[in-house]
CSV table of C-alpha atoms and ligand atoms in Angstrom, one decimal:
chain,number,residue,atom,x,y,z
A,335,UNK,CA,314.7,117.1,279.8
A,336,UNK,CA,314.9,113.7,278.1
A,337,UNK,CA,318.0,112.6,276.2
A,338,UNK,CA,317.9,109.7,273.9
A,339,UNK,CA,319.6,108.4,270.9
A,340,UNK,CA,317.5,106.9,268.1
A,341,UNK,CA,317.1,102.9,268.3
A,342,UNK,CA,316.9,102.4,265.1
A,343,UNK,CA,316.7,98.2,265.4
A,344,UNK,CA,313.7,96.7,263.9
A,345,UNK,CA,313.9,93.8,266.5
A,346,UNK,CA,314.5,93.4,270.6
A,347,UNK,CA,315.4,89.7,271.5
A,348,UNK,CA,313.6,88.3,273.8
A,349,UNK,CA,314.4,88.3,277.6
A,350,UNK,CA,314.4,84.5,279.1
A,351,UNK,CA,311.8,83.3,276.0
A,352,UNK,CA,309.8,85.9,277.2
A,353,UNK,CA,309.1,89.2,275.3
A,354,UNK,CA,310.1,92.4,276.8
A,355,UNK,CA,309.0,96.3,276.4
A,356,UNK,CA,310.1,96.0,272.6
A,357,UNK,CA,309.6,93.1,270.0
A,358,UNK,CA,309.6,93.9,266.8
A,359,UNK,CA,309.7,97.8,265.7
A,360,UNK,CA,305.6,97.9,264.2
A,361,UNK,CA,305.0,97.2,267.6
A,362,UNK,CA,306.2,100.0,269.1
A,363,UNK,CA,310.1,101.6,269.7
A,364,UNK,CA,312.1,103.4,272.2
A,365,UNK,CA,312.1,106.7,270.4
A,366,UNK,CA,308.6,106.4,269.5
A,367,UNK,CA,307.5,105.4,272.8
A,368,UNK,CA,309.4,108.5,274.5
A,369,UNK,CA,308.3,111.1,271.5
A,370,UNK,CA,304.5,110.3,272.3
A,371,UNK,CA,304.8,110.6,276.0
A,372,UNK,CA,306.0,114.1,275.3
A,373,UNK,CA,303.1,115.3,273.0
A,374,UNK,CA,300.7,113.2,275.1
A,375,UNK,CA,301.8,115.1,278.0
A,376,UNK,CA,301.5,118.3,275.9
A,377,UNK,CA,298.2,117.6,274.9
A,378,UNK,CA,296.7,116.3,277.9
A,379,UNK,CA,296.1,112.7,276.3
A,380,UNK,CA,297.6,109.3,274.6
A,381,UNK,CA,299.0,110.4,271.7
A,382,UNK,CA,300.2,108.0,268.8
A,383,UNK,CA,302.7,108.6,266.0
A,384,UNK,CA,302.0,108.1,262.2
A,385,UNK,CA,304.1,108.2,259.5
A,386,UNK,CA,302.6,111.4,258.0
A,387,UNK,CA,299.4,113.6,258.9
A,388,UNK,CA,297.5,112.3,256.6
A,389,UNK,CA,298.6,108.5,257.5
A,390,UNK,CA,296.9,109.6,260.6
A,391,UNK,CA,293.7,111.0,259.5
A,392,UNK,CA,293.6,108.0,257.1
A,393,UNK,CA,293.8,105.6,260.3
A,394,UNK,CA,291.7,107.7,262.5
A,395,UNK,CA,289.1,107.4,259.8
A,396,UNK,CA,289.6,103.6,259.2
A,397,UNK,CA,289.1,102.7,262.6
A,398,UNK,CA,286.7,104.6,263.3
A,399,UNK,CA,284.2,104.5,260.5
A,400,UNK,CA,282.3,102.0,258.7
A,401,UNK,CA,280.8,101.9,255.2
A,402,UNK,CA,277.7,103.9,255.3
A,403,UNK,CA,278.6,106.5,257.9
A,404,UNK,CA,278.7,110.0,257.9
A,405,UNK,CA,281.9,112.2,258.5
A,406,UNK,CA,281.1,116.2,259.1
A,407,UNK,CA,283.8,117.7,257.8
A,408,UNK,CA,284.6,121.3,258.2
A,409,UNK,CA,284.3,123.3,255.5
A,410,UNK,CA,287.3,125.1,254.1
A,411,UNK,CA,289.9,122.8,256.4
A,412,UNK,CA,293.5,121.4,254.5
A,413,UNK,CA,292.3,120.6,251.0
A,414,UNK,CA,294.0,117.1,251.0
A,415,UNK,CA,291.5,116.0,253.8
A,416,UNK,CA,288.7,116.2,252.0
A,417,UNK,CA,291.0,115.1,249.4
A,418,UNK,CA,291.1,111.8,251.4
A,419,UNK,CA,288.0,111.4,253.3
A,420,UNK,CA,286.3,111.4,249.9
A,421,UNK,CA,288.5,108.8,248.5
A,422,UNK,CA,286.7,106.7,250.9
A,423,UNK,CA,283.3,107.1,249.2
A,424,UNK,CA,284.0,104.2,247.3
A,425,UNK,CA,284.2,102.1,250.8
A,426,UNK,CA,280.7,103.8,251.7
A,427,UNK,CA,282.0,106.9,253.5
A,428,UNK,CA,279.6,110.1,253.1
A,429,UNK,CA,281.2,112.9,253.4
A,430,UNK,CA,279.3,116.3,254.1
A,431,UNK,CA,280.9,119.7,254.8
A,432,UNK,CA,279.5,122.1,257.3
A,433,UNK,CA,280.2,125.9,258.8
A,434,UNK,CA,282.3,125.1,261.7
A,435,UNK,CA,281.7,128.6,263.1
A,436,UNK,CA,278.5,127.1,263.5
A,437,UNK,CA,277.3,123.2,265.2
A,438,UNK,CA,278.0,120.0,263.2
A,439,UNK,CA,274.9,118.7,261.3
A,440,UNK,CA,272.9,115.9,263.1
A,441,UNK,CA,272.8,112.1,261.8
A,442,UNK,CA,277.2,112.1,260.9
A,443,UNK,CA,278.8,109.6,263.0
A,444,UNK,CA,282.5,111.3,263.4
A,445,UNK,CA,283.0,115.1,263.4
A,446,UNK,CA,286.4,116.7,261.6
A,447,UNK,CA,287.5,120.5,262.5
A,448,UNK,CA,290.3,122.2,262.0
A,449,UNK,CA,292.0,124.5,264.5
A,450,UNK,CA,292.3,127.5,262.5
A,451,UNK,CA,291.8,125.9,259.1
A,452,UNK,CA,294.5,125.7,256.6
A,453,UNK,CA,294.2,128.4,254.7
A,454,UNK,CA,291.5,130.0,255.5
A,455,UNK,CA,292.3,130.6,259.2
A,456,UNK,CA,288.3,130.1,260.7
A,457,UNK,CA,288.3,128.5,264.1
A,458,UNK,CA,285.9,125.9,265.0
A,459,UNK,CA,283.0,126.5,267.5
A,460,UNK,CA,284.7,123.6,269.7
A,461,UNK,CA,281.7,123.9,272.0
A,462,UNK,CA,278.8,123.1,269.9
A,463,UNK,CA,281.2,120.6,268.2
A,464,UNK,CA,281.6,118.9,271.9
A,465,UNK,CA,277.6,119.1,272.1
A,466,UNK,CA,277.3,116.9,269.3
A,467,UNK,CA,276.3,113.1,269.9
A,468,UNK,CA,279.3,112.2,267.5
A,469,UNK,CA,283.0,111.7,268.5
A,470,UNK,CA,284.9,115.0,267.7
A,471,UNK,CA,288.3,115.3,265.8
A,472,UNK,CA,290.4,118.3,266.0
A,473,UNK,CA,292.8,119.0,263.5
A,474,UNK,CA,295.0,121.3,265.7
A,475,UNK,CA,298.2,121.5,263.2
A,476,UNK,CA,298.2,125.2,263.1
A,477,UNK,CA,297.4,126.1,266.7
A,478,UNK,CA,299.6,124.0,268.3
A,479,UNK,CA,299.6,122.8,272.1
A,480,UNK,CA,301.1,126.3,272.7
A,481,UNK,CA,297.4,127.7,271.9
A,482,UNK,CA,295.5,125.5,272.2
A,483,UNK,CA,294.5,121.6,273.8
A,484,UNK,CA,291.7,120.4,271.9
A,485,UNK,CA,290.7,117.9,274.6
A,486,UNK,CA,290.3,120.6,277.4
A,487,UNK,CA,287.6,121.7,275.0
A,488,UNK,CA,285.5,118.5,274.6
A,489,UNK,CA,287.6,117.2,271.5
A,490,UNK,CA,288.1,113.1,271.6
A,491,UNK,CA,290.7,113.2,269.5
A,492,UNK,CA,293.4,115.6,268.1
A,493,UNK,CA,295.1,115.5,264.8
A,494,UNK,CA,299.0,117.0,263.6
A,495,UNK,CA,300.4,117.3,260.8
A,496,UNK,CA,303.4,116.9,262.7
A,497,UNK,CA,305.7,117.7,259.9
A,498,UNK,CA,304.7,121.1,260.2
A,499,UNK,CA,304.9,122.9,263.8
A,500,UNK,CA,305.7,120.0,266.3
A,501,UNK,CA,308.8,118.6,264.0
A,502,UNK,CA,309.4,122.3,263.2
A,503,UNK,CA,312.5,121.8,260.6
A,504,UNK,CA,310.6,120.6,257.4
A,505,UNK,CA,313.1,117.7,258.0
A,506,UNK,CA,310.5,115.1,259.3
A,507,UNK,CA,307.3,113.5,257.5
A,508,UNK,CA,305.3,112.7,260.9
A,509,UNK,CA,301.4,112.7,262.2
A,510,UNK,CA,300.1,112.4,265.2
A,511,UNK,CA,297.0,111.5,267.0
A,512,UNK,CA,296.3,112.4,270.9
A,513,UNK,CA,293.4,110.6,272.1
A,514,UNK,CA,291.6,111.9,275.4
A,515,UNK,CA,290.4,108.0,276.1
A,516,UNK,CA,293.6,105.8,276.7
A,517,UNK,CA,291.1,102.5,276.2
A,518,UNK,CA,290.3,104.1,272.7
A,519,UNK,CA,293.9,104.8,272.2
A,520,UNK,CA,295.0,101.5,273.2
A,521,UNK,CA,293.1,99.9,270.4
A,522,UNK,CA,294.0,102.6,267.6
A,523,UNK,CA,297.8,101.2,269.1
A,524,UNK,CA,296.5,97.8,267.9
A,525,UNK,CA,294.8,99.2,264.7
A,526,UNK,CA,297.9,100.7,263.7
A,527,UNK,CA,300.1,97.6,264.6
A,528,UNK,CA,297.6,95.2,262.3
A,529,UNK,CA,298.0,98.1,259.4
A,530,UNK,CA,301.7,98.8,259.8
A,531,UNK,CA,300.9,102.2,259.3
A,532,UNK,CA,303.7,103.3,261.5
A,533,UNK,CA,306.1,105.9,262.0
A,534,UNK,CA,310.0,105.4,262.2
A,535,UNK,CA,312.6,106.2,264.5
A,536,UNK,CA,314.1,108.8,263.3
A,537,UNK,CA,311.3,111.0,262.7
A,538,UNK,CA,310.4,110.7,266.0
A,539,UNK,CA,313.7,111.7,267.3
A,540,UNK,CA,313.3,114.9,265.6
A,541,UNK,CA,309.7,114.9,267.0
A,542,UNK,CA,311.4,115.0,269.9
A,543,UNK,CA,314.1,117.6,269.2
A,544,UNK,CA,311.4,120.1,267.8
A,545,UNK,CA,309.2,119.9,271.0
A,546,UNK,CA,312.0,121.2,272.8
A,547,UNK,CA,312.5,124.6,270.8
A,548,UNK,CA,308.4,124.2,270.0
A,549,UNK,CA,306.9,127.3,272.5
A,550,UNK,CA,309.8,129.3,271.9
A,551,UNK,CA,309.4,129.1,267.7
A,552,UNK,CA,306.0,129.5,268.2
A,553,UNK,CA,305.8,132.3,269.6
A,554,UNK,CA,308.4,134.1,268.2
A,555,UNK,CA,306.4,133.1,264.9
A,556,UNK,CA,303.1,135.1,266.3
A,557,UNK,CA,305.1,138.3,267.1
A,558,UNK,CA,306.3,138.2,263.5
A,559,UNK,CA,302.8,137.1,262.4
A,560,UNK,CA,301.1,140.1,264.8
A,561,UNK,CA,303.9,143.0,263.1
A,562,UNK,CA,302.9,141.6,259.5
A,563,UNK,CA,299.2,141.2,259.7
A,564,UNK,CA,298.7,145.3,259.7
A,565,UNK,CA,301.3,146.1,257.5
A,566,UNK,CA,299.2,143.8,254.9
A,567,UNK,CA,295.5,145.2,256.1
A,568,UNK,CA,297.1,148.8,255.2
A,569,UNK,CA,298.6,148.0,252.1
A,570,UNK,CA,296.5,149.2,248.9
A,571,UNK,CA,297.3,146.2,246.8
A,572,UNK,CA,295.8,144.0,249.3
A,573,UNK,CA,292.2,143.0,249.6
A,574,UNK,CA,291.6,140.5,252.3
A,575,UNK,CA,293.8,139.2,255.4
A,576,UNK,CA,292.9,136.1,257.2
A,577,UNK,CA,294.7,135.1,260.9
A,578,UNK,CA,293.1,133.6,263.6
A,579,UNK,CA,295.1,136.3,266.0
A,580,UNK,CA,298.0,133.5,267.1
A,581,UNK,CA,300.6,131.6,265.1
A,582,UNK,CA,302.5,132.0,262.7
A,583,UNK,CA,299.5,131.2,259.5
A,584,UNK,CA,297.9,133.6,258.2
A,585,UNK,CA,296.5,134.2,254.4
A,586,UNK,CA,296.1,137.1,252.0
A,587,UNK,CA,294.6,138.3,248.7
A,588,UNK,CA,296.3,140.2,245.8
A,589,UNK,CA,294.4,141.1,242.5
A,590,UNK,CA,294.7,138.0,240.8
A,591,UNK,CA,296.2,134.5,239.7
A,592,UNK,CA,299.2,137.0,238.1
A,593,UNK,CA,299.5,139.5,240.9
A,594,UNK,CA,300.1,136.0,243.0
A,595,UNK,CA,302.6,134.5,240.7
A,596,UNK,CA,304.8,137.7,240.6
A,597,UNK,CA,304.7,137.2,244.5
A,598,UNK,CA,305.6,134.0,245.3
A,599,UNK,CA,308.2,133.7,242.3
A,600,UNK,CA,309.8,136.9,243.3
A,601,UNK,CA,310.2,136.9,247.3
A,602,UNK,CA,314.3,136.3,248.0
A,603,UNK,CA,314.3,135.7,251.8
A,604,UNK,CA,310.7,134.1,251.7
A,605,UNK,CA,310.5,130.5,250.1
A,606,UNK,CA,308.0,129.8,247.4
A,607,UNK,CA,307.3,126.1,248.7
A,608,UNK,CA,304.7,124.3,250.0
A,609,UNK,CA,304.2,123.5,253.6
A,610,UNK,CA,303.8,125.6,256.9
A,611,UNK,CA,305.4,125.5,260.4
A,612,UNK,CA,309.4,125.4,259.9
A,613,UNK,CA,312.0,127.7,260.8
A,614,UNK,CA,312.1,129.4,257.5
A,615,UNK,CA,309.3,132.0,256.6
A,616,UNK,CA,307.3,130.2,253.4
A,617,UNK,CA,304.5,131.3,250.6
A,618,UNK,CA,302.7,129.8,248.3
A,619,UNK,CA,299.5,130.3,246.1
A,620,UNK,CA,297.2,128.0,246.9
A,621,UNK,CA,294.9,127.9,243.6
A,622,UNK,CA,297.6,125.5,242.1
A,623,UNK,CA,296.2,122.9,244.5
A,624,UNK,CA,293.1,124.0,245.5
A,625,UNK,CA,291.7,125.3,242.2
A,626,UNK,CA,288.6,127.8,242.7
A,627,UNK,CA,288.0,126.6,246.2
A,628,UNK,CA,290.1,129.7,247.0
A,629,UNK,CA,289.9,133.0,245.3
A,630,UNK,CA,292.8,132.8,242.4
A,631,UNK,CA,295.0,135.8,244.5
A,632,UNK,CA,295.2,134.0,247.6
A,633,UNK,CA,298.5,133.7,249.4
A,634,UNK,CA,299.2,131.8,252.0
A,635,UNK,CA,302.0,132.8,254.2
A,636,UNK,CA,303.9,130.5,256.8
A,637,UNK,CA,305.7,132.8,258.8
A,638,UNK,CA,309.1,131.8,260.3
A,639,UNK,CA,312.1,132.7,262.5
A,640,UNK,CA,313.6,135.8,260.3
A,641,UNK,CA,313.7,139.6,260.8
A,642,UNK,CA,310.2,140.8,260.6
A,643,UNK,CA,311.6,143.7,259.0
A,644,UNK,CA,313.4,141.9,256.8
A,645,UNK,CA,310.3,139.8,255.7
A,646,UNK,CA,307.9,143.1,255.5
A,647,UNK,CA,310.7,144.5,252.9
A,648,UNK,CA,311.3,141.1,250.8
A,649,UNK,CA,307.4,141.3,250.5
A,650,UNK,CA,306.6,144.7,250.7
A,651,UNK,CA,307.9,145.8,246.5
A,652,UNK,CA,306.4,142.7,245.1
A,653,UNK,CA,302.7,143.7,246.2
B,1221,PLP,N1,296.4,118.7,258.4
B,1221,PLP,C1,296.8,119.9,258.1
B,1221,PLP,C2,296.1,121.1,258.7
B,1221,PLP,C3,297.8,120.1,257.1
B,1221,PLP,O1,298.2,121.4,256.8
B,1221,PLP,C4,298.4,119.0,256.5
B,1221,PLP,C5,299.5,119.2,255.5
B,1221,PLP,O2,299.6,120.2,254.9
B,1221,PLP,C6,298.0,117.7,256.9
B,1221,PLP,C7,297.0,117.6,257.8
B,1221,PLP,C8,298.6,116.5,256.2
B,1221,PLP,O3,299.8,116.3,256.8
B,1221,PLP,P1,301.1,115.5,256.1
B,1221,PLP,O4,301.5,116.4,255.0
B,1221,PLP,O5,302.1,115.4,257.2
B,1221,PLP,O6,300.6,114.2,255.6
């Protein structure tokens, strides 16, 4: 087990004129340093911390990409993604959304999947993905390195929202990339330094803390997730249930926007926030961000550490 105390000090003097391991903290620090040697080691790669997920897609795609390339992007994967990638149309970036189920389209020059996407809970045909002449991106928030290691699968890279199942506490804004290259890493490390777009101490001291606890959350989360998932399927008021069989994510349908908004206002025990992958079970309809991408009924549930029985009946009258 690895015990540190968060460094926070921006600076480390020099050693004899000479610089040591740490200089200055967008360089790299002590409890960053030891936080990615513990997801690298989960992952199977070099991992690199960012000060959100989406700081890290937004790197990954800036070093990466250059104006008039294509990025295949998974269709139906976190709305804020796309979100982003297309903000970068105005820098040249073409954007084109594909069936992951299914291979990526030829001609794009970095492919995006999601690992089951958020909220629609499809998992990526990693393999046909792999087969594809462009370097592959896994966005593996959801699954975790408990389920499943992107790079075993022919993934380059892999992609957390590490505020979500990693950090585990909704205490910590953190991203994470794990690249299966270390050359490749080593210059996304200097990319990142040039940028500044780096994470802090403290969040990746609680990086650290989460990992500890990470399996056993987990999977408590997918026993929870695995009693719930029927009870939904048999329940008359609900139409549709999405879960990629593991985790704690899953997604369902009531009759409407209204039969959604007495849900999520009403649950007690359950949150009505946004976010997924903390301690505390948490639901939210996602039409108020997603508009008609998802059907106006759709739930999406972020199942936590609490009583499954006392989830099913804080649920169960509002359906
Ligand atoms: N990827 C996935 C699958 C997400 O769910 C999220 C956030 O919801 C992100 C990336 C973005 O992460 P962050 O909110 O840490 O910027």
């Amino acid at each position: 087990m690895r015990l540190v105390s968060v460094d926070r000090s921006a600076i480390w003097p020099y050693e004899d004129g000479e610089p040591g391991a740490f200089v200055y903290q967008r360089y790299g620090h002590p409890t960053g340093a030891e936080a990615e040697a513990a997801l690298g080691e989960l992952e199977g790669g070099t991992a690199l911390l960012y000060p959100s997920g989406s700081a890290a897609t937004f790197s990954l795609a800036l070093a990466l990409l250059k104006p008039g390339d294509t990025v295949a992007l998974a269709e139906g994967c976190y709305f804020g993604t796309g979100v982003l990638l297309r903000a970068l149309e105005r820098w040249g970036l073409r954007v084109v959304e594909f069936d992951q189920a299914g291979p990526p389209p030829e001609g794009a020059q970095l492919v995006w999947e999601e690992a089951p996407s958020n909220p629609f809970l499809r998992m990526p045909d990693l393999e046909a993905a792999a087969a594809h002449q462009a370097p592959l991106v896994v966005d593996s928030t959801a699954a975790t390195p408990v389920y499943l290691r992107p790079l075993e699968h022919g993934a380059d890279f892999v992609l957390h929202s590490a505020t979500k199942y990693l950090g585990g506490h909704d205490d910590a804004l953190l991203g994470a990339v794990v690249c299966r290259d270390a050359a490749k890493a080593e210059e996304l490390r200097r990319f990142r330094t040039v940028t500044g777009i780096v994470a802090a101490p403290d969040p990746a001291y609680l990086l650290l803390r989460g990992l500890e606890t990470l399996r056993l959350r987990v999977e408590r989360q997918t026993a929870t997730a695995r009693e719930l998932v029927p009870r939904l399927e048999a329940h008359p008021a609900v139409s549709v249930v999405r879960y990629a069989g593991f985790g704690g994510l899953l997604s369902f349908d009531v009759a409407d926007a209204e039969a959604a908004r007495r849900v999520e206002t009403g649950v007690r025990l359950i949150t009505n926030a946004t976010s997924l992958g903390g301690t505390r079970t948490l639901i939210e309809s996602r039409a108020r961000w997603e508009g008609d991408r998802v059907p106006p009924g759709l739930l999406r549930l972020s199942v936590g550490l609490e009583d499954p029985d006392g989830l099913w009946a804080d649920l169960e009258p509002l359906l």
